[in-house]
Short mmCIF file of C-alpha atoms and ligand atoms in Angstrom, two decimals:
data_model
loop_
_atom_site.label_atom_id
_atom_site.label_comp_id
_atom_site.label_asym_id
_atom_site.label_seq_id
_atom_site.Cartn_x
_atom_site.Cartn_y
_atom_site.Cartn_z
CA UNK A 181 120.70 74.28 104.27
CA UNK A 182 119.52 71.34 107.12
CA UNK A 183 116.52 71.45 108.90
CA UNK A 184 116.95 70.58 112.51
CA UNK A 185 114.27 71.31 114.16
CA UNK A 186 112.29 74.52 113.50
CA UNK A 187 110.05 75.17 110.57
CA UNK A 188 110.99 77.62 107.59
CA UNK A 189 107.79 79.62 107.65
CA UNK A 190 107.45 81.96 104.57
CA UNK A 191 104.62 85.08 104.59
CA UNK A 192 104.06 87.04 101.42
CA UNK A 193 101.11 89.26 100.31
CA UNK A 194 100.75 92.58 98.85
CA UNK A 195 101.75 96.15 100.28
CA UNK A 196 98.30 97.26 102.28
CA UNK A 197 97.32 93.20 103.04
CA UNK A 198 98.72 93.95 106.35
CA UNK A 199 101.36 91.33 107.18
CA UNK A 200 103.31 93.16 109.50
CA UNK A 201 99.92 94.04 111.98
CA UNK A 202 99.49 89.99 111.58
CA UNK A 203 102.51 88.86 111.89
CA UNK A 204 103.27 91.25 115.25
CA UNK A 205 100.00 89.52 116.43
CA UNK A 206 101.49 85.70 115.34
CA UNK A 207 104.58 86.52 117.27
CA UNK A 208 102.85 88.16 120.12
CA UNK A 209 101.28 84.46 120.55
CA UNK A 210 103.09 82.06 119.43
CA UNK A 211 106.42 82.11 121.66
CA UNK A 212 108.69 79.59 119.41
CA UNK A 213 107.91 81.79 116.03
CA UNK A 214 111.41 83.99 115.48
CA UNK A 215 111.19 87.20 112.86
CA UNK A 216 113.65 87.24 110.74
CA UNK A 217 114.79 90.99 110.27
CA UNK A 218 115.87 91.64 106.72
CA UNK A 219 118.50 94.32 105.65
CA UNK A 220 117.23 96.72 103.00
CA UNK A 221 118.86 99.74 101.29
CA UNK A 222 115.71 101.88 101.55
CA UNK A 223 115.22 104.91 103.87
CA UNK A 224 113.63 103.91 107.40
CA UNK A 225 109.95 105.07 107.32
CA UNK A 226 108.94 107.47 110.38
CA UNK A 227 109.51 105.27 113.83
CA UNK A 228 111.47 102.52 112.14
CA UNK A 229 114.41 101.44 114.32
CA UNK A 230 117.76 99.95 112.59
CA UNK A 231 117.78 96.26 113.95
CA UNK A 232 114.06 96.10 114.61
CA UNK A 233 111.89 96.01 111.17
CA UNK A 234 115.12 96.23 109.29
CA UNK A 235 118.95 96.57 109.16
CA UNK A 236 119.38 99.96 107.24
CA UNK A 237 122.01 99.61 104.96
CA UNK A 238 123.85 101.42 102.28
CA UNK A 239 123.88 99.93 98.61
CA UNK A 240 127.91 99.79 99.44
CA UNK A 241 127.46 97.35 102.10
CA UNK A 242 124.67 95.39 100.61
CA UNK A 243 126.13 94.59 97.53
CA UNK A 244 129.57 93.64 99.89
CA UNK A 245 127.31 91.53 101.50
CA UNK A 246 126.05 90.14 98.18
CA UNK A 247 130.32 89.31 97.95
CA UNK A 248 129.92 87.41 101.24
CA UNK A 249 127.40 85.05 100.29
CA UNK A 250 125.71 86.61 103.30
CA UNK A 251 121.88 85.97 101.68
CA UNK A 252 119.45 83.55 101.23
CA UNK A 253 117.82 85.23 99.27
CA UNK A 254 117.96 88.85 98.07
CA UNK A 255 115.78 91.44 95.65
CA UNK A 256 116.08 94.36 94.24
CA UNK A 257 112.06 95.59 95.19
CA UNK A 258 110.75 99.11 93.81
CA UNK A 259 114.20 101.30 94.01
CA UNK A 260 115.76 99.01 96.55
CA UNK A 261 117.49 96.17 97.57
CA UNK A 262 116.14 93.32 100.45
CA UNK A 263 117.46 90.85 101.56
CA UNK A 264 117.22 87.72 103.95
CA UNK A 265 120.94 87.22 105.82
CA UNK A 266 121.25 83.30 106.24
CA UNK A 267 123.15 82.93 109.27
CA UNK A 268 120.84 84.30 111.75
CA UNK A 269 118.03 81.86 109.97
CA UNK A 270 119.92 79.01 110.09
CA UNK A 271 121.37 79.62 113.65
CA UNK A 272 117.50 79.84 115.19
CA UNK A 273 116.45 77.08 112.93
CA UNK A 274 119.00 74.61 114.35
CA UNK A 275 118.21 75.81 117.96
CA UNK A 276 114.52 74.74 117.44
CA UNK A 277 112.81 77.86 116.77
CA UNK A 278 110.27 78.34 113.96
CA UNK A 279 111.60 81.20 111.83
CA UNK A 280 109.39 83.57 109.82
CA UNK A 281 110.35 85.44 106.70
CA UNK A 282 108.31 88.06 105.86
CA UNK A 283 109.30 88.82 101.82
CA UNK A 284 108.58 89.29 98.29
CA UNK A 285 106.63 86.95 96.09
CA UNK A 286 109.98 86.49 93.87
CA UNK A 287 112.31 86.57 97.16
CA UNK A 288 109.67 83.76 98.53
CA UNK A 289 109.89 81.37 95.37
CA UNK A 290 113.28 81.68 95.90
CA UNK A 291 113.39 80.38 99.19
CA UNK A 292 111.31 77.23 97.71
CA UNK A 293 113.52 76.67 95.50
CA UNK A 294 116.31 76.32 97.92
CA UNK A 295 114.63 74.74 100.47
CA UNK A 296 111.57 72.55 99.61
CA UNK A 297 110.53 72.51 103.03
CA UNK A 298 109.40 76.01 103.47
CA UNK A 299 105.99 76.21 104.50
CA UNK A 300 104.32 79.14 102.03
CA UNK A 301 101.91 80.91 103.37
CA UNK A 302 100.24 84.13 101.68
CA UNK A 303 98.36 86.80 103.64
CA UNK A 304 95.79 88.96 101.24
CA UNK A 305 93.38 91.34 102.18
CA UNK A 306 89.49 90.48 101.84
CA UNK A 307 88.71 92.99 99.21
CA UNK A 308 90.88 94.79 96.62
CA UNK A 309 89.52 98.11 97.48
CA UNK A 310 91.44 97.19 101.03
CA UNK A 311 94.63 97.93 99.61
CA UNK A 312 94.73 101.30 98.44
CA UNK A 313 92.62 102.80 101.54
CA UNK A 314 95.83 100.80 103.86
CA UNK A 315 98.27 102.01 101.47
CA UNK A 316 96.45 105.71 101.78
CA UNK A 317 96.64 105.26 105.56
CA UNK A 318 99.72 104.55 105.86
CA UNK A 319 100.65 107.84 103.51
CA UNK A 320 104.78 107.33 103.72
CA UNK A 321 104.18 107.25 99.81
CA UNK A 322 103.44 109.92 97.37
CA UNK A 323 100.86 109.72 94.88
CA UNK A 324 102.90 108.10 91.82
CA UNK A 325 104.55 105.65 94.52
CA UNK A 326 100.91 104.35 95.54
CA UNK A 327 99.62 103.88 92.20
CA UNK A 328 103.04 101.60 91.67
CA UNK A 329 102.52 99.74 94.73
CA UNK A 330 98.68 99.13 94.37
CA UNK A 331 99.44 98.15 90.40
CA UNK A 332 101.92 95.71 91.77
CA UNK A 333 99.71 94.24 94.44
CA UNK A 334 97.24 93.09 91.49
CA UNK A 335 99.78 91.80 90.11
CA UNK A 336 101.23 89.91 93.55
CA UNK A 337 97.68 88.45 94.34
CA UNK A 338 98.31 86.40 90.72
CA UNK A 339 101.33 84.69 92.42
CA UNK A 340 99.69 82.98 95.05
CA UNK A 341 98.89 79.73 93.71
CA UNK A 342 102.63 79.26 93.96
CA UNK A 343 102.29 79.05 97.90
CA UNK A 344 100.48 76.53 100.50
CA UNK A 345 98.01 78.46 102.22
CA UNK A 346 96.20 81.74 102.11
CA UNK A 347 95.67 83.45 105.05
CA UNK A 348 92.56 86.53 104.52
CA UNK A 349 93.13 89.36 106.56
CA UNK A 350 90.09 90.73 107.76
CA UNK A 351 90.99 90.49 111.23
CA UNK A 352 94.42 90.99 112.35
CA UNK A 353 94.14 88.41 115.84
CA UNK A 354 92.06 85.90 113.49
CA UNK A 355 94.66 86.09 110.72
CA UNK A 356 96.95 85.66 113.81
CA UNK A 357 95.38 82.37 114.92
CA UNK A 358 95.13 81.04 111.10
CA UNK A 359 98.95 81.15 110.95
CA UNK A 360 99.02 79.54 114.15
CA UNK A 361 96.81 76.50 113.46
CA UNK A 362 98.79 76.47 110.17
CA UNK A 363 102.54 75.78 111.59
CA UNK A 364 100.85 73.48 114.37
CA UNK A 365 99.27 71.42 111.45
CA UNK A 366 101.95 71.40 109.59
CA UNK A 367 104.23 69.73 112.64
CA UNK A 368 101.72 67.07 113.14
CA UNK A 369 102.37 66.28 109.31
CA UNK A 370 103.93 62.33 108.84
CA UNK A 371 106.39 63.88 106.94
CA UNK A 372 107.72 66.06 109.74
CA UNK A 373 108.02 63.02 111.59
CA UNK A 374 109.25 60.20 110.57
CA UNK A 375 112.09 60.20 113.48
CA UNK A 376 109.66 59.72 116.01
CA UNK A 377 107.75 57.13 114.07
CA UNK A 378 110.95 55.04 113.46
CA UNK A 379 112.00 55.68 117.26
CA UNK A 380 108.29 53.72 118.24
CA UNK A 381 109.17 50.73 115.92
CA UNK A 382 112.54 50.39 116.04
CA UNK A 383 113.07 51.60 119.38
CA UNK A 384 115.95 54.43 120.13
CA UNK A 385 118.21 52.58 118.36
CA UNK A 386 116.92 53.71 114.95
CA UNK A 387 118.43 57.29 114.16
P1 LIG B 202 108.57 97.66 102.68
O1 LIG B 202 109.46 98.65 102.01
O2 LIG B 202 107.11 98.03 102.58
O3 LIG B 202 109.00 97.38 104.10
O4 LIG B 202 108.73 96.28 101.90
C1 LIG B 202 108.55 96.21 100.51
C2 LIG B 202 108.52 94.76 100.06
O5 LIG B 202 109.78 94.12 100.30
C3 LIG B 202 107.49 93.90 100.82
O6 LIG B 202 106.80 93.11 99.85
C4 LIG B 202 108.32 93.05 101.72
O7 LIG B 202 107.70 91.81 102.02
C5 LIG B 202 109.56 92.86 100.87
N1 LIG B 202 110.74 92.43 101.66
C6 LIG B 202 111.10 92.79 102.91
N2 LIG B 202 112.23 92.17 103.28
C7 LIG B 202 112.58 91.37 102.24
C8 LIG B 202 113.66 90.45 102.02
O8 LIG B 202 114.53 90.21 102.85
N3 LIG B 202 113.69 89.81 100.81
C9 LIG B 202 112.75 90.02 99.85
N4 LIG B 202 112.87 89.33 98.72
N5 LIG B 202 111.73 90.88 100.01
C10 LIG B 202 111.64 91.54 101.19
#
Protein backbone atom coordinates (compact mmCIF):
# COMPACT_ATOMS: atom_id res chain seq x y z
CA UNK A 1 0.00 0.00 0.00
CA UNK A 2 1.25 3.92 -1.11
CA UNK A 3 1.14 6.68 1.03
CA UNK A 4 -0.16 9.76 -0.64
CA UNK A 5 -0.79 12.04 1.56
CA UNK A 6 -2.43 11.22 4.92
CA UNK A 7 -0.77 9.59 7.84
CA UNK A 8 -1.47 5.84 8.96
CA UNK A 9 -2.15 6.59 12.59
CA UNK A 10 -2.33 3.37 14.76
CA UNK A 11 -4.00 3.52 18.63
CA UNK A 12 -3.77 0.46 20.82
CA UNK A 13 -4.09 0.07 24.64
CA UNK A 14 -5.89 -2.17 26.88
CA UNK A 15 -9.79 -2.73 27.39
CA UNK A 16 -10.69 0.05 30.33
CA UNK A 17 -7.53 2.57 29.03
CA UNK A 18 -10.25 4.39 27.39
CA UNK A 19 -9.37 4.84 23.70
CA UNK A 20 -12.62 5.21 22.36
CA UNK A 21 -13.59 8.44 25.02
CA UNK A 22 -10.01 9.77 23.55
CA UNK A 23 -10.17 9.08 20.39
CA UNK A 24 -14.05 10.63 20.05
CA UNK A 25 -12.29 13.68 21.69
CA UNK A 26 -9.11 13.50 18.89
CA UNK A 27 -11.68 13.41 16.19
CA UNK A 28 -13.95 15.93 17.72
CA UNK A 29 -10.73 18.31 17.18
CA UNK A 30 -8.77 17.46 14.79
CA UNK A 31 -10.96 17.78 11.45
CA UNK A 32 -8.46 15.85 8.90
CA UNK A 33 -8.25 12.62 11.44
CA UNK A 34 -10.79 9.82 9.67
CA UNK A 35 -11.94 6.61 12.04
CA UNK A 36 -11.61 3.76 10.50
CA UNK A 37 -14.72 1.52 11.44
CA UNK A 38 -13.74 -2.10 11.72
CA UNK A 39 -16.13 -5.12 11.04
CA UNK A 40 -16.30 -7.59 13.91
CA UNK A 41 -18.34 -10.80 14.40
CA UNK A 42 -19.24 -9.96 18.01
CA UNK A 43 -22.72 -8.93 19.29
CA UNK A 44 -23.26 -4.97 19.27
CA UNK A 45 -23.04 -3.82 22.96
CA UNK A 46 -26.25 -1.73 24.18
CA UNK A 47 -26.43 1.63 21.80
CA UNK A 48 -23.95 0.37 19.26
CA UNK A 49 -25.09 1.24 15.73
CA UNK A 50 -24.00 -1.13 12.62
CA UNK A 51 -21.75 1.31 10.51
CA UNK A 52 -20.84 3.56 13.41
CA UNK A 53 -18.35 1.74 16.05
CA UNK A 54 -18.52 -1.32 13.89
CA UNK A 55 -19.88 -3.26 10.86
CA UNK A 56 -21.74 -6.24 12.59
CA UNK A 57 -21.07 -9.15 10.76
CA UNK A 58 -21.69 -12.82 10.74
CA UNK A 59 -18.61 -15.30 10.92
CA UNK A 60 -20.14 -16.37 7.25
CA UNK A 61 -19.42 -13.11 5.80
CA UNK A 62 -16.24 -12.38 7.60
CA UNK A 63 -14.45 -15.27 6.75
CA UNK A 64 -15.93 -14.52 2.81
CA UNK A 65 -14.39 -11.43 3.32
CA UNK A 66 -11.18 -13.10 4.54
CA UNK A 67 -11.68 -14.88 0.60
CA UNK A 68 -11.74 -11.32 -0.78
CA UNK A 69 -8.60 -10.13 0.46
CA UNK A 70 -10.89 -7.47 1.88
CA UNK A 71 -8.39 -6.86 5.21
CA UNK A 72 -5.49 -5.27 6.22
CA UNK A 73 -5.34 -6.77 8.88
CA UNK A 74 -7.66 -9.12 10.79
CA UNK A 75 -7.84 -11.07 14.46
CA UNK A 76 -9.55 -13.41 15.94
CA UNK A 77 -9.82 -11.29 19.69
CA UNK A 78 -11.54 -13.11 22.80
CA UNK A 79 -14.44 -15.27 20.88
CA UNK A 80 -14.37 -13.05 17.85
CA UNK A 81 -13.14 -11.96 14.79
CA UNK A 82 -11.93 -7.97 13.85
CA UNK A 83 -10.92 -6.75 11.28
CA UNK A 84 -9.57 -3.56 9.40
CA UNK A 85 -11.25 -3.50 5.56
CA UNK A 86 -8.41 -1.88 3.34
CA UNK A 87 -10.25 -0.11 0.80
CA UNK A 88 -11.94 2.46 2.79
CA UNK A 89 -8.22 3.13 4.44
CA UNK A 90 -6.56 3.42 1.47
CA UNK A 91 -9.32 5.47 -0.36
CA UNK A 92 -9.13 8.38 2.63
CA UNK A 93 -5.44 7.98 2.77
CA UNK A 94 -4.95 8.90 -0.91
CA UNK A 95 -7.54 11.78 -0.58
CA UNK A 96 -5.31 13.38 2.16
CA UNK A 97 -6.95 12.47 5.25
CA UNK A 98 -5.13 11.12 8.32
CA UNK A 99 -6.72 7.75 9.09
CA UNK A 100 -6.92 6.23 12.59
CA UNK A 101 -7.10 2.57 13.43
CA UNK A 102 -8.16 1.85 16.61
CA UNK A 103 -6.97 -2.19 17.14
CA UNK A 104 -5.31 -4.93 18.86
CA UNK A 105 -1.72 -5.02 19.94
CA UNK A 106 -1.21 -8.15 17.44
CA UNK A 107 -3.67 -6.53 14.69
CA UNK A 108 -1.33 -3.21 15.24
CA UNK A 109 2.15 -5.05 14.70
CA UNK A 110 0.61 -6.23 11.86
CA UNK A 111 -0.07 -3.11 10.33
CA UNK A 112 3.84 -2.26 10.95
CA UNK A 113 4.76 -4.86 9.38
CA UNK A 114 2.96 -3.99 6.26
CA UNK A 115 3.42 -0.58 6.29
CA UNK A 116 6.54 0.87 8.04
CA UNK A 117 5.11 4.15 8.05
CA UNK A 118 2.43 3.75 10.56
CA UNK A 119 2.75 6.03 13.27
CA UNK A 120 2.18 3.70 16.69
CA UNK A 121 0.78 5.23 19.23
CA UNK A 122 -0.42 3.42 22.59
CA UNK A 123 -3.01 4.91 24.96
CA UNK A 124 -2.74 3.30 28.76
CA UNK A 125 -4.41 4.29 31.69
CA UNK A 126 -2.38 6.05 34.64
CA UNK A 127 -2.80 3.33 37.14
CA UNK A 128 -3.56 -0.40 36.82
CA UNK A 129 -6.26 -0.30 39.33
CA UNK A 130 -7.92 2.10 36.39
CA UNK A 131 -8.74 -0.76 34.40
CA UNK A 132 -10.88 -2.97 36.22
CA UNK A 133 -13.04 -0.04 37.94
CA UNK A 134 -13.60 1.15 33.70
CA UNK A 135 -14.07 -2.32 32.81
CA UNK A 136 -16.65 -2.59 36.02
CA UNK A 137 -18.30 0.59 34.71
CA UNK A 138 -18.80 -0.28 31.70
CA UNK A 139 -20.51 -3.81 33.06
CA UNK A 140 -21.45 -5.29 29.29
CA UNK A 141 -19.19 -8.20 30.73
CA UNK A 142 -19.86 -10.83 33.23
CA UNK A 143 -17.63 -11.65 35.93
CA UNK A 144 -15.37 -14.48 34.20
CA UNK A 145 -15.29 -12.13 30.96
CA UNK A 146 -13.68 -9.19 33.17
CA UNK A 147 -11.19 -11.19 34.87
CA UNK A 148 -10.11 -12.33 31.03
CA UNK A 149 -10.05 -8.92 29.82
CA UNK A 150 -8.22 -7.29 32.86
CA UNK A 151 -5.61 -10.52 32.74
CA UNK A 152 -5.10 -9.62 29.15
CA UNK A 153 -4.64 -5.92 29.64
CA UNK A 154 -1.45 -6.83 31.91
CA UNK A 155 -0.47 -8.62 29.50
CA UNK A 156 -1.16 -5.76 26.52
CA UNK A 157 0.67 -3.01 28.64
CA UNK A 158 3.99 -5.52 28.02
CA UNK A 159 3.58 -4.85 24.24
CA UNK A 160 4.08 -1.35 24.16
CA UNK A 161 7.62 -0.92 23.63
CA UNK A 162 6.75 -2.21 20.18
CA UNK A 163 4.99 1.25 19.39
CA UNK A 164 6.21 5.09 19.07
CA UNK A 165 4.52 6.90 21.64
CA UNK A 166 2.49 6.44 24.76
CA UNK A 167 -0.25 8.46 25.29
CA UNK A 168 -1.51 8.31 29.51
CA UNK A 169 -5.00 8.70 29.87
CA UNK A 170 -5.81 10.54 32.79
CA UNK A 171 -7.68 13.07 31.05
CA UNK A 172 -9.69 12.29 28.11
CA UNK A 173 -9.33 16.20 26.25
CA UNK A 174 -5.49 16.11 27.40
CA UNK A 175 -4.98 12.61 25.98
CA UNK A 176 -6.92 14.29 23.08
CA UNK A 177 -4.38 17.08 22.57
CA UNK A 178 -1.27 14.53 23.09
CA UNK A 179 -2.42 12.68 19.96
CA UNK A 180 -2.81 15.85 18.34
CA UNK A 181 0.65 17.36 18.93
CA UNK A 182 1.78 13.80 18.06
CA UNK A 183 0.48 13.54 14.21
CA UNK A 184 1.39 17.40 13.86
CA UNK A 185 5.02 16.46 14.94
CA UNK A 186 5.20 13.74 13.13
CA UNK A 187 4.28 15.83 9.65
CA UNK A 188 6.91 18.31 10.38
CA UNK A 189 9.32 15.18 10.41
CA UNK A 190 12.26 15.52 7.33
CA UNK A 191 11.27 12.31 6.46
CA UNK A 192 7.67 13.22 5.68
CA UNK A 193 9.07 15.71 3.53
CA UNK A 194 11.48 15.34 1.40
CA UNK A 195 9.13 16.47 -1.72
CA UNK A 196 8.94 19.80 -0.53
CA UNK A 197 12.60 19.99 0.34
CA UNK A 198 13.62 18.81 -3.21
CA UNK A 199 10.83 21.23 -4.73
CA UNK A 200 13.02 24.39 -2.78
CA UNK A 201 16.35 23.18 -4.37
CA UNK A 202 15.55 21.90 -7.40
CA UNK A 203 12.70 23.97 -8.10
CA UNK A 204 9.17 22.28 -9.37
CA UNK A 205 10.89 20.49 -11.72
CA UNK A 206 12.14 17.86 -9.25
CA UNK A 207 9.21 15.25 -8.62
P1 LIG B 1 -14.29 -4.34 21.75
O1 LIG B 1 -15.01 -5.65 21.63
O2 LIG B 1 -14.10 -3.91 23.18
O3 LIG B 1 -14.93 -3.27 20.91
O4 LIG B 1 -12.83 -4.55 21.15
C1 LIG B 1 -12.00 -5.59 21.61
C2 LIG B 1 -10.60 -5.41 21.06
O5 LIG B 1 -10.59 -5.55 19.64
C3 LIG B 1 -9.99 -4.03 21.34
O6 LIG B 1 -8.65 -4.23 21.78
C4 LIG B 1 -10.02 -3.35 20.01
O7 LIG B 1 -9.00 -2.38 19.87
C5 LIG B 1 -9.80 -4.53 19.08
N1 LIG B 1 -10.23 -4.25 17.69
C6 LIG B 1 -11.26 -3.52 17.24
N2 LIG B 1 -11.29 -3.50 15.90
C7 LIG B 1 -10.22 -4.22 15.48
C8 LIG B 1 -9.69 -4.54 14.19
O8 LIG B 1 -10.19 -4.17 13.14
N3 LIG B 1 -8.57 -5.32 14.16
C9 LIG B 1 -7.96 -5.76 15.29
N4 LIG B 1 -6.86 -6.49 15.15
N5 LIG B 1 -8.43 -5.48 16.52
C10 LIG B 1 -9.54 -4.72 16.62
Amino acid sequence: MEEKNGLLIVVSGPSGAGKGTVLAHTIANYSKLRYSISVTTRQPRGGEKDGVEYYFKSIEEFEKMIENNAFLEYQRVYDNYYGTPIDKVKEQLAQGYDVVLEIDVKGALEVKNRYREAVMIFISPAKRETIAERLRKRSTESEEQLIIRTNSAIEEIKQAVFYDYIVVNEDAHQGAMDIISIIEAEKCKIKNNKKFIDNLIYGGNQL
